[in-house]
Short mmCIF file of N, CA and C in Angstrom, two decimals:
data_model
loop_
_atom_site.label_atom_id
_atom_site.label_comp_id
_atom_site.label_asym_id
_atom_site.label_seq_id
_atom_site.Cartn_x
_atom_site.Cartn_y
_atom_site.Cartn_z
N ARG A 1038 113.82 114.13 149.53
CA ARG A 1038 113.16 114.29 148.37
C ARG A 1038 113.62 114.69 147.36
N ASN A 1039 113.88 114.30 146.11
CA ASN A 1039 114.69 114.85 145.16
C ASN A 1039 113.83 115.42 144.14
N GLN A 1040 113.88 116.53 143.62
CA GLN A 1040 113.19 117.32 142.58
C GLN A 1040 113.85 117.18 141.28
N LEU A 1041 113.14 116.74 140.25
CA LEU A 1041 113.87 116.83 139.04
C LEU A 1041 112.96 117.91 138.05
N ASP A 1042 113.73 118.77 137.49
CA ASP A 1042 113.46 119.85 136.67
C ASP A 1042 113.52 119.32 135.32
N ILE A 1043 112.31 119.30 134.42
CA ILE A 1043 112.09 118.79 133.20
C ILE A 1043 111.85 120.19 132.46
N ASP A 1044 112.57 120.28 131.29
CA ASP A 1044 112.52 121.27 130.27
C ASP A 1044 111.73 120.87 129.37
N ARG A 1045 110.83 121.84 128.81
CA ARG A 1045 109.85 121.10 127.58
C ARG A 1045 110.82 121.43 126.52
N ASN A 1046 110.95 120.77 125.50
CA ASN A 1046 111.56 120.98 124.27
C ASN A 1046 110.68 121.84 123.43
N TRP A 1047 109.51 120.95 123.00
CA TRP A 1047 108.66 121.84 122.08
C TRP A 1047 107.29 121.75 122.76
N ARG A 1048 106.17 122.31 121.95
CA ARG A 1048 104.56 121.88 122.27
C ARG A 1048 103.90 122.56 120.85
N ILE A 1049 102.74 121.56 120.20
CA ILE A 1049 102.21 122.22 119.40
C ILE A 1049 100.87 121.45 119.68
N ASN A 1050 100.08 122.44 119.07
CA ASN A 1050 98.39 121.82 119.32
C ASN A 1050 98.09 121.44 118.20
N LEU A 1051 97.37 120.35 118.08
CA LEU A 1051 97.07 119.61 116.73
C LEU A 1051 95.58 119.86 116.62
N GLY A 1052 94.73 120.45 117.66
CA GLY A 1052 93.14 120.45 117.70
C GLY A 1052 92.65 120.96 118.63
N GLY A 1053 91.48 121.04 118.52
CA GLY A 1053 90.68 121.64 119.88
C GLY A 1053 90.51 120.25 121.09
N SER A 1054 89.83 120.74 122.14
CA SER A 1054 89.61 119.86 123.25
C SER A 1054 89.31 118.76 122.85
N ILE A 1055 89.37 117.61 123.71
CA ILE A 1055 88.89 116.36 123.66
C ILE A 1055 87.41 116.26 124.80
N ASP A 1056 86.76 116.04 124.14
CA ASP A 1056 85.23 115.74 124.71
C ASP A 1056 84.80 114.44 124.90
N GLU A 1057 83.96 113.95 126.17
CA GLU A 1057 83.46 112.85 126.43
C GLU A 1057 83.10 111.77 125.12
N GLY A 1058 83.61 110.67 125.02
CA GLY A 1058 83.35 109.91 123.94
C GLY A 1058 83.97 110.16 122.29
N ASP A 1059 84.99 111.18 122.58
CA ASP A 1059 85.91 111.35 121.50
C ASP A 1059 86.90 110.11 121.44
N ALA A 1060 87.52 110.19 120.04
CA ALA A 1060 88.61 108.98 120.03
C ALA A 1060 89.74 109.76 120.44
N ILE A 1061 90.72 108.87 121.28
CA ILE A 1061 92.00 108.92 121.74
C ILE A 1061 93.08 108.67 120.69
N LEU A 1062 93.40 109.58 119.80
CA LEU A 1062 94.32 109.56 118.60
C LEU A 1062 95.63 109.82 119.12
N SER A 1063 96.77 108.76 118.82
CA SER A 1063 98.14 108.32 119.16
C SER A 1063 98.98 108.97 118.18
N PRO A 1064 100.09 109.99 118.61
CA PRO A 1064 100.94 110.21 117.42
C PRO A 1064 101.74 109.07 116.98
N VAL A 1065 102.80 109.27 115.82
CA VAL A 1065 103.77 108.15 115.56
C VAL A 1065 105.04 108.70 115.38
N LEU A 1066 105.97 108.32 115.91
CA LEU A 1066 107.35 108.58 115.56
C LEU A 1066 107.97 107.85 114.25
N SER A 1067 108.30 108.46 113.10
CA SER A 1067 108.94 107.75 112.04
C SER A 1067 109.68 108.53 111.53
N GLY A 1068 111.10 107.78 111.79
CA GLY A 1068 112.43 108.43 111.44
C GLY A 1068 112.46 109.79 112.36
N ALA A 1069 112.55 111.05 111.49
CA ALA A 1069 113.08 112.29 112.37
C ALA A 1069 111.72 113.07 112.54
N HIS A 1070 110.53 112.32 112.15
CA HIS A 1070 109.32 113.26 112.28
C HIS A 1070 108.29 112.81 113.26
N VAL A 1071 107.27 112.98 113.78
CA VAL A 1071 106.16 112.93 114.57
C VAL A 1071 104.89 113.46 113.84
N TYR A 1072 103.98 112.19 113.44
CA TYR A 1072 102.66 112.55 112.91
C TYR A 1072 101.75 112.46 113.76
N GLY A 1073 100.68 113.18 113.46
CA GLY A 1073 99.61 113.35 114.53
C GLY A 1073 98.44 113.71 113.76
N ALA A 1074 97.21 113.83 114.41
CA ALA A 1074 95.66 113.77 113.92
C ALA A 1074 94.84 114.23 114.96
N SER A 1075 93.99 115.03 114.61
CA SER A 1075 92.98 115.70 115.45
C SER A 1075 91.59 114.91 115.03
N THR A 1076 90.65 114.95 115.86
CA THR A 1076 89.51 114.61 115.63
C THR A 1076 88.76 115.24 114.69
N ASP A 1077 89.03 116.72 114.46
CA ASP A 1077 88.46 117.35 113.49
C ASP A 1077 88.98 117.50 112.27
N GLY A 1078 89.64 116.37 111.79
CA GLY A 1078 89.97 116.42 110.33
C GLY A 1078 91.65 116.74 109.88
N ARG A 1079 92.38 117.14 111.02
CA ARG A 1079 93.76 117.73 110.77
C ARG A 1079 94.44 116.62 110.73
N ILE A 1080 96.06 116.78 109.92
CA ILE A 1080 96.70 115.59 110.08
C ILE A 1080 98.07 116.54 109.91
N GLU A 1081 99.25 115.92 110.70
CA GLU A 1081 100.23 116.70 110.56
C GLU A 1081 101.49 116.28 110.55
N LYS A 1082 102.58 116.81 109.99
CA LYS A 1082 104.08 116.26 110.35
C LYS A 1082 104.69 117.31 110.83
N ILE A 1083 105.48 116.65 111.94
CA ILE A 1083 106.41 117.74 112.56
C ILE A 1083 107.97 117.37 112.90
N ASP A 1084 108.20 118.13 112.87
CA ASP A 1084 110.20 117.71 112.81
C ASP A 1084 110.19 117.34 114.22
N ALA A 1085 110.39 116.03 114.77
CA ALA A 1085 111.01 115.71 116.07
C ALA A 1085 111.50 116.05 116.92
N SER A 1086 112.96 117.08 116.37
CA SER A 1086 113.79 117.61 117.10
C SER A 1086 113.29 119.30 117.77
N SER A 1087 113.05 119.92 116.77
CA SER A 1087 112.78 121.06 116.81
C SER A 1087 111.00 121.48 117.02
N GLY A 1088 110.04 120.80 116.72
CA GLY A 1088 108.75 120.87 116.67
C GLY A 1088 108.39 121.69 115.69
N ARG A 1089 108.88 121.74 114.81
CA ARG A 1089 108.53 122.79 113.75
C ARG A 1089 107.43 121.86 113.01
N ARG A 1090 106.12 122.66 112.65
CA ARG A 1090 105.31 121.96 111.60
C ARG A 1090 105.87 122.07 110.22
N VAL A 1091 105.98 120.56 109.80
CA VAL A 1091 106.36 120.46 108.00
C VAL A 1091 105.47 120.78 107.49
N TRP A 1092 104.06 120.10 107.74
CA TRP A 1092 102.91 120.59 106.77
C TRP A 1092 101.81 120.01 107.68
N ARG A 1093 100.45 120.44 107.18
CA ARG A 1093 99.28 120.30 107.96
C ARG A 1093 98.25 120.04 106.67
N THR A 1094 97.56 118.97 106.71
CA THR A 1094 96.44 118.77 105.88
C THR A 1094 95.01 119.15 106.82
N ASN A 1095 93.94 119.28 106.19
CA ASN A 1095 92.89 119.54 106.70
C ASN A 1095 91.85 118.83 105.46
N ILE A 1096 91.37 117.95 106.46
CA ILE A 1096 90.26 117.08 105.65
C ILE A 1096 89.16 117.71 105.95
N ASP A 1097 88.41 118.28 105.45
CA ASP A 1097 86.99 118.91 105.78
C ASP A 1097 86.01 117.82 105.81
N ASP A 1098 85.02 118.28 107.13
CA ASP A 1098 83.87 117.60 107.19
C ASP A 1098 83.97 116.11 107.63
N VAL A 1099 84.83 115.91 108.45
CA VAL A 1099 85.03 114.52 108.82
C VAL A 1099 85.30 114.63 110.11
N THR A 1100 85.43 113.33 110.88
CA THR A 1100 85.95 113.19 112.25
C THR A 1100 86.88 111.95 112.18
N ILE A 1101 87.89 112.15 112.61
CA ILE A 1101 89.04 111.15 112.59
C ILE A 1101 88.89 110.54 113.70
N THR A 1102 88.67 109.15 113.75
CA THR A 1102 88.46 108.21 114.83
C THR A 1102 89.62 107.17 115.30
N ALA A 1103 90.52 106.98 114.07
CA ALA A 1103 91.35 106.24 114.20
C ALA A 1103 92.91 106.86 113.38
N GLY A 1104 93.93 106.41 114.08
CA GLY A 1104 94.94 106.67 113.36
C GLY A 1104 95.90 107.64 114.39
N VAL A 1105 97.16 108.00 114.04
CA VAL A 1105 97.82 107.75 112.69
C VAL A 1105 98.66 106.49 112.61
N SER A 1106 98.65 105.96 111.37
CA SER A 1106 100.08 105.25 111.21
C SER A 1106 100.82 105.56 109.95
N VAL A 1107 102.03 105.15 109.74
CA VAL A 1107 103.07 105.42 108.87
C VAL A 1107 103.42 104.27 108.04
N GLY A 1108 103.72 104.32 106.99
CA GLY A 1108 104.41 103.22 106.10
C GLY A 1108 104.48 103.40 104.58
N SER A 1109 105.23 102.98 103.87
CA SER A 1109 105.31 102.91 102.36
C SER A 1109 104.56 104.44 101.93
N GLY A 1110 105.27 105.29 102.47
CA GLY A 1110 105.48 106.93 101.91
C GLY A 1110 103.87 107.43 102.32
N LEU A 1111 102.94 106.74 103.15
CA LEU A 1111 101.87 107.05 103.46
C LEU A 1111 101.56 107.38 105.02
N VAL A 1112 100.63 108.55 105.07
CA VAL A 1112 100.20 108.39 106.35
C VAL A 1112 98.66 108.21 106.45
N LEU A 1113 98.16 107.31 107.29
CA LEU A 1113 96.81 106.58 107.15
C LEU A 1113 95.88 107.10 108.78
N ALA A 1114 94.76 107.37 108.26
CA ALA A 1114 93.83 107.90 109.37
C ALA A 1114 92.43 106.85 108.86
N GLY A 1115 91.36 106.71 109.92
CA GLY A 1115 90.28 106.43 109.79
C GLY A 1115 89.11 107.20 110.16
N THR A 1116 87.69 107.36 109.88
CA THR A 1116 86.85 108.25 110.32
C THR A 1116 85.96 107.37 110.68
N ASP A 1117 84.94 108.07 111.21
CA ASP A 1117 83.39 107.68 111.68
C ASP A 1117 82.76 107.19 110.63
N GLN A 1118 82.80 107.67 109.58
CA GLN A 1118 81.80 107.17 108.28
C GLN A 1118 82.64 106.09 107.63
N GLY A 1119 83.65 105.52 108.17
CA GLY A 1119 84.39 104.51 107.35
C GLY A 1119 85.15 104.79 106.71
N VAL A 1120 85.77 105.98 106.21
CA VAL A 1120 86.79 106.15 105.41
C VAL A 1120 88.24 105.99 105.76
N VAL A 1121 88.95 105.32 104.90
CA VAL A 1121 90.45 105.35 105.31
C VAL A 1121 90.78 106.28 104.33
N TYR A 1122 91.69 107.47 104.91
CA TYR A 1122 92.82 108.28 104.20
C TYR A 1122 93.91 108.20 103.96
N ALA A 1123 94.61 107.94 103.22
CA ALA A 1123 95.83 108.18 102.66
C ALA A 1123 96.60 109.52 102.51
N VAL A 1124 97.44 109.77 103.31
CA VAL A 1124 98.44 111.02 102.75
C VAL A 1124 99.51 110.88 102.46
N SER A 1125 100.36 111.59 101.63
CA SER A 1125 101.67 111.73 101.40
C SER A 1125 102.63 112.13 102.65
N VAL A 1126 103.66 111.36 103.05
CA VAL A 1126 104.44 111.77 104.20
C VAL A 1126 105.23 113.02 103.60
N GLU A 1127 105.25 113.19 102.16
CA GLU A 1127 106.20 114.23 101.46
C GLU A 1127 105.78 115.73 101.90
N ASP A 1128 104.27 115.57 101.49
CA ASP A 1128 103.61 116.98 101.33
C ASP A 1128 102.37 116.86 102.23
N GLY A 1129 101.83 115.91 102.47
CA GLY A 1129 100.53 115.93 103.08
C GLY A 1129 98.97 115.94 102.20
N SER A 1130 99.57 116.17 100.98
CA SER A 1130 98.51 115.84 99.79
C SER A 1130 97.78 114.35 99.90
N VAL A 1131 96.38 114.31 99.83
CA VAL A 1131 95.33 113.30 100.04
C VAL A 1131 95.85 112.22 98.71
N ASP A 1132 96.50 111.18 98.83
CA ASP A 1132 96.93 110.19 97.78
C ASP A 1132 95.52 109.42 97.35
N TRP A 1133 94.82 109.04 98.26
CA TRP A 1133 93.42 108.13 97.96
C TRP A 1133 92.60 108.45 99.32
N GLN A 1134 91.51 107.83 98.90
CA GLN A 1134 90.42 107.58 100.16
C GLN A 1134 89.83 106.13 99.95
N SER A 1135 89.46 105.61 100.85
CA SER A 1135 88.54 104.37 100.47
C SER A 1135 87.73 104.13 101.52
N THR A 1136 86.40 104.08 101.15
CA THR A 1136 85.23 103.76 101.73
C THR A 1136 84.67 102.36 102.02
N LEU A 1137 84.84 102.29 103.66
CA LEU A 1137 84.52 100.93 103.94
C LEU A 1137 83.24 100.83 104.33
N SER A 1138 82.76 100.04 105.03
CA SER A 1138 81.27 99.43 105.57
C SER A 1138 80.65 99.93 106.81
N SER A 1139 81.69 100.57 107.64
CA SER A 1139 81.34 101.43 108.85
C SER A 1139 82.67 101.94 109.52
N GLU A 1140 82.58 102.40 110.78
CA GLU A 1140 83.26 103.24 111.40
C GLU A 1140 84.54 102.67 111.55
N ILE A 1141 85.71 103.31 111.45
CA ILE A 1141 87.35 103.18 111.87
C ILE A 1141 87.57 103.26 113.30
N LEU A 1142 87.91 102.33 114.16
CA LEU A 1142 88.56 102.76 115.61
C LEU A 1142 89.78 102.49 115.48
N ALA A 1143 90.30 101.58 114.81
CA ALA A 1143 91.31 100.76 115.09
C ALA A 1143 92.26 101.54 113.96
N SER A 1144 93.22 101.96 114.23
CA SER A 1144 94.54 102.67 113.06
C SER A 1144 94.77 101.35 112.21
N PRO A 1145 94.40 102.10 110.89
CA PRO A 1145 94.99 101.44 109.50
C PRO A 1145 96.68 100.79 109.43
N VAL A 1146 96.65 99.82 109.19
CA VAL A 1146 98.15 99.39 109.45
C VAL A 1146 98.80 98.90 107.88
N VAL A 1147 99.87 99.68 107.80
CA VAL A 1147 100.89 98.98 106.69
C VAL A 1147 101.53 97.86 106.68
N GLY A 1148 101.07 97.04 105.78
CA GLY A 1148 101.72 95.76 105.89
C GLY A 1148 102.89 95.79 104.83
N ASP A 1149 103.34 94.70 104.76
CA ASP A 1149 104.49 94.15 103.46
C ASP A 1149 103.79 94.57 102.27
N SER A 1150 102.44 94.27 101.82
CA SER A 1150 102.08 94.51 100.22
C SER A 1150 100.72 95.09 100.61
N MET A 1151 99.99 95.27 101.48
CA MET A 1151 98.44 95.90 101.71
C MET A 1151 98.54 97.00 102.64
N VAL A 1152 97.56 97.86 102.87
CA VAL A 1152 97.21 98.37 103.72
C VAL A 1152 96.00 97.56 104.53
N ILE A 1153 95.92 97.40 105.64
CA ILE A 1153 94.91 96.87 106.40
C ILE A 1153 94.08 97.45 107.72
N ALA A 1154 92.98 97.39 107.12
CA ALA A 1154 92.09 98.28 108.19
C ALA A 1154 90.79 97.62 108.51
N ARG A 1155 90.36 97.74 109.58
CA ARG A 1155 89.31 96.89 110.28
C ARG A 1155 88.07 98.04 110.59
N SER A 1156 86.80 97.78 110.52
CA SER A 1156 85.83 98.41 110.64
C SER A 1156 85.06 97.99 111.94
N ILE A 1157 84.21 98.71 112.64
CA ILE A 1157 83.54 98.36 113.55
C ILE A 1157 82.57 97.22 113.59
N ASP A 1158 82.18 97.11 112.18
CA ASP A 1158 81.03 95.71 112.20
C ASP A 1158 81.60 94.72 111.86
N GLY A 1159 82.76 94.51 112.47
CA GLY A 1159 83.56 93.04 112.17
C GLY A 1159 84.08 92.93 110.97
N LYS A 1160 84.57 93.58 110.36
CA LYS A 1160 85.46 93.34 108.73
C LYS A 1160 86.38 93.36 109.06
N VAL A 1161 87.29 92.76 108.38
CA VAL A 1161 88.84 93.44 107.99
C VAL A 1161 89.23 93.48 106.77
N TYR A 1162 89.94 94.24 106.15
CA TYR A 1162 90.02 94.75 104.78
C TYR A 1162 91.15 94.87 104.08
N GLY A 1163 91.83 94.45 102.99
CA GLY A 1163 93.09 94.44 102.46
C GLY A 1163 92.74 95.25 101.59
N LEU A 1164 93.59 96.73 101.64
CA LEU A 1164 93.46 97.42 100.67
C LEU A 1164 94.97 97.96 99.95
N GLU A 1165 94.92 97.81 98.75
CA GLU A 1165 95.91 98.27 98.11
C GLU A 1165 96.83 99.67 98.31
N PRO A 1166 98.20 99.44 98.41
CA PRO A 1166 98.61 100.58 99.27
C PRO A 1166 98.47 102.06 98.26
N TYR A 1167 98.43 101.71 96.73
CA TYR A 1167 98.60 102.68 96.01
C TYR A 1167 97.24 102.90 95.18
N GLY A 1168 96.44 103.28 95.81
CA GLY A 1168 94.98 103.62 95.23
C GLY A 1168 93.64 103.30 96.18
N GLY A 1169 93.81 102.46 97.49
CA GLY A 1169 93.07 102.29 98.32
C GLY A 1169 91.91 101.19 97.60
N GLU A 1170 92.06 100.47 96.55
CA GLU A 1170 91.26 99.44 96.31
C GLU A 1170 90.60 98.23 97.17
N VAL A 1171 89.89 97.84 97.53
CA VAL A 1171 89.64 96.57 98.25
C VAL A 1171 90.21 95.53 97.59
N SER A 1172 90.95 94.67 97.95
CA SER A 1172 91.67 93.57 97.44
C SER A 1172 90.75 92.54 97.97
N TRP A 1173 90.59 92.43 99.54
CA TRP A 1173 89.97 91.27 99.95
C TRP A 1173 89.44 91.69 101.13
N THR A 1174 88.35 90.70 102.09
CA THR A 1174 87.74 91.22 102.94
C THR A 1174 87.32 89.96 103.62
N ILE A 1175 87.75 89.82 105.30
CA ILE A 1175 87.64 89.14 105.86
C ILE A 1175 86.22 89.35 107.04
N SER A 1176 85.45 88.54 107.48
CA SER A 1176 84.61 88.99 108.35
C SER A 1176 83.86 88.13 109.40
N ARG A 1177 83.49 88.66 110.70
CA ARG A 1177 82.65 87.47 111.45
C ARG A 1177 81.58 88.05 111.99
N GLN A 1178 80.46 87.41 112.12
CA GLN A 1178 79.51 87.85 112.83
C GLN A 1178 79.73 88.23 114.03
N LEU A 1179 79.36 89.60 114.33
CA LEU A 1179 79.56 90.17 115.76
C LEU A 1179 78.49 89.44 116.85
N PRO A 1180 78.75 89.26 118.19
CA PRO A 1180 78.16 88.80 119.22
C PRO A 1180 76.86 89.95 119.51
N ALA A 1181 75.82 89.39 120.12
CA ALA A 1181 74.61 90.14 120.41
C ALA A 1181 75.04 91.78 121.08
N LEU A 1182 75.88 91.49 122.03
CA LEU A 1182 76.65 92.74 122.48
C LEU A 1182 77.99 92.65 122.50
N THR A 1183 78.80 93.86 122.43
CA THR A 1183 80.33 94.12 121.88
C THR A 1183 80.22 95.62 122.51
N LEU A 1184 81.60 95.45 123.23
CA LEU A 1184 81.95 97.01 123.57
C LEU A 1184 82.54 97.80 122.16
N ARG A 1185 82.59 98.84 122.18
CA ARG A 1185 82.63 99.88 121.45
C ARG A 1185 84.28 100.07 121.34
N GLY A 1186 84.91 99.35 120.72
CA GLY A 1186 86.20 99.34 120.42
C GLY A 1186 86.92 98.45 119.41
N GLU A 1187 88.04 98.41 119.35
CA GLU A 1187 88.99 97.57 118.27
C GLU A 1187 90.35 97.74 118.24
N SER A 1188 90.96 96.53 118.48
CA SER A 1188 92.46 96.74 118.23
C SER A 1188 92.84 96.51 116.95
N LYS A 1189 94.39 97.23 116.89
CA LYS A 1189 94.73 97.19 115.38
C LYS A 1189 95.24 95.83 114.79
N PRO A 1190 94.99 95.76 113.72
CA PRO A 1190 95.64 93.95 113.33
C PRO A 1190 97.25 94.29 113.33
N LEU A 1191 97.76 93.40 113.26
CA LEU A 1191 99.24 92.88 113.59
C LEU A 1191 99.68 92.24 112.39
N VAL A 1192 100.69 92.81 111.50
CA VAL A 1192 101.44 91.86 110.34
C VAL A 1192 102.72 91.72 110.21
N VAL A 1193 102.67 90.40 110.10
CA VAL A 1193 104.39 89.76 110.68
C VAL A 1193 104.64 88.82 109.51
N GLN A 1194 105.40 89.27 108.72
CA GLN A 1194 106.05 88.35 107.55
C GLN A 1194 105.21 87.98 106.67
N GLY A 1195 104.18 88.99 106.35
CA GLY A 1195 103.24 88.88 105.13
C GLY A 1195 101.98 88.06 105.69
N ILE A 1196 101.84 88.11 107.18
CA ILE A 1196 100.77 87.51 107.58
C ILE A 1196 99.82 88.20 108.43
N VAL A 1197 98.49 88.63 108.28
CA VAL A 1197 97.59 89.34 109.09
C VAL A 1197 97.16 88.68 110.48
N ILE A 1198 97.48 89.54 111.59
CA ILE A 1198 96.75 88.50 112.93
C ILE A 1198 95.76 89.34 113.56
N THR A 1199 94.76 89.08 113.47
CA THR A 1199 93.42 89.81 114.09
C THR A 1199 92.82 89.25 115.14
N GLY A 1200 92.02 89.86 115.92
CA GLY A 1200 91.17 89.26 117.02
C GLY A 1200 89.77 90.03 116.36
N PHE A 1201 88.98 88.92 116.90
CA PHE A 1201 87.18 89.83 116.55
C PHE A 1201 86.55 89.46 117.97
N PRO A 1202 85.57 90.40 118.32
CA PRO A 1202 84.74 90.75 119.43
C PRO A 1202 84.39 89.03 119.94
N ASP A 1203 83.93 88.04 118.89
CA ASP A 1203 83.46 86.84 119.65
C ASP A 1203 84.72 85.67 119.99
N GLY A 1204 85.93 86.17 120.36
CA GLY A 1204 87.07 85.73 121.14
C GLY A 1204 87.96 85.00 119.85
N THR A 1205 87.66 85.19 118.33
CA THR A 1205 88.38 84.49 117.56
C THR A 1205 89.70 85.25 117.20
N LEU A 1206 90.67 84.68 116.95
CA LEU A 1206 91.80 85.13 116.59
C LEU A 1206 92.02 84.49 115.23
N ALA A 1207 92.64 85.60 114.21
CA ALA A 1207 92.45 84.62 112.63
C ALA A 1207 93.74 85.09 111.89
N ALA A 1208 94.46 84.46 111.60
CA ALA A 1208 95.69 84.63 110.69
C ALA A 1208 95.32 84.35 109.19
N VAL A 1209 95.57 85.49 108.24
CA VAL A 1209 95.42 85.36 107.13
C VAL A 1209 96.61 85.74 106.08
N GLU A 1210 96.63 85.25 105.15
CA GLU A 1210 98.06 85.63 104.32
C GLU A 1210 97.67 87.15 103.58
N GLU A 1211 98.42 87.91 103.83
CA GLU A 1211 98.38 89.36 103.54
C GLU A 1211 97.90 89.74 102.02
N SER A 1212 98.55 89.18 101.41
CA SER A 1212 98.04 89.10 99.80
C SER A 1212 97.72 87.88 99.17
#
């Protein structure tokens, strides 16, 4: 039996422990940095090689349920109250926030010209990347019974591809 010793390069605590029913938030590697969030409203930028915290933003009184994603100079996260937050990759300051119709469970996505977010009530939004204004919305009526969960939209060459709980797959132009 071969044994492999693995050395830990670094470790950082993003927040408290995860309770049953909490969102599982995945970190994102972008360039030389890792971006992560915790359900208690923290968003952080970490140097990928050293583990040194570059900045931390605390958004008070929110529960982050989706995120993070990175693009166009923004770090994006969504909340249980339907708010998409966009913070600057440079310093972590909140650039904008946009309140949508219901809880966000899938990471918002930065497309070619829009931020794409979907809410748990069957709606997909195209948000302006510099201000967060809603540019367009598409929606589907939810079936009588759905599971709690959403997949994040895919953006390919300006086309937003997203699935809905009723089995529909939709492709729409981003802008």
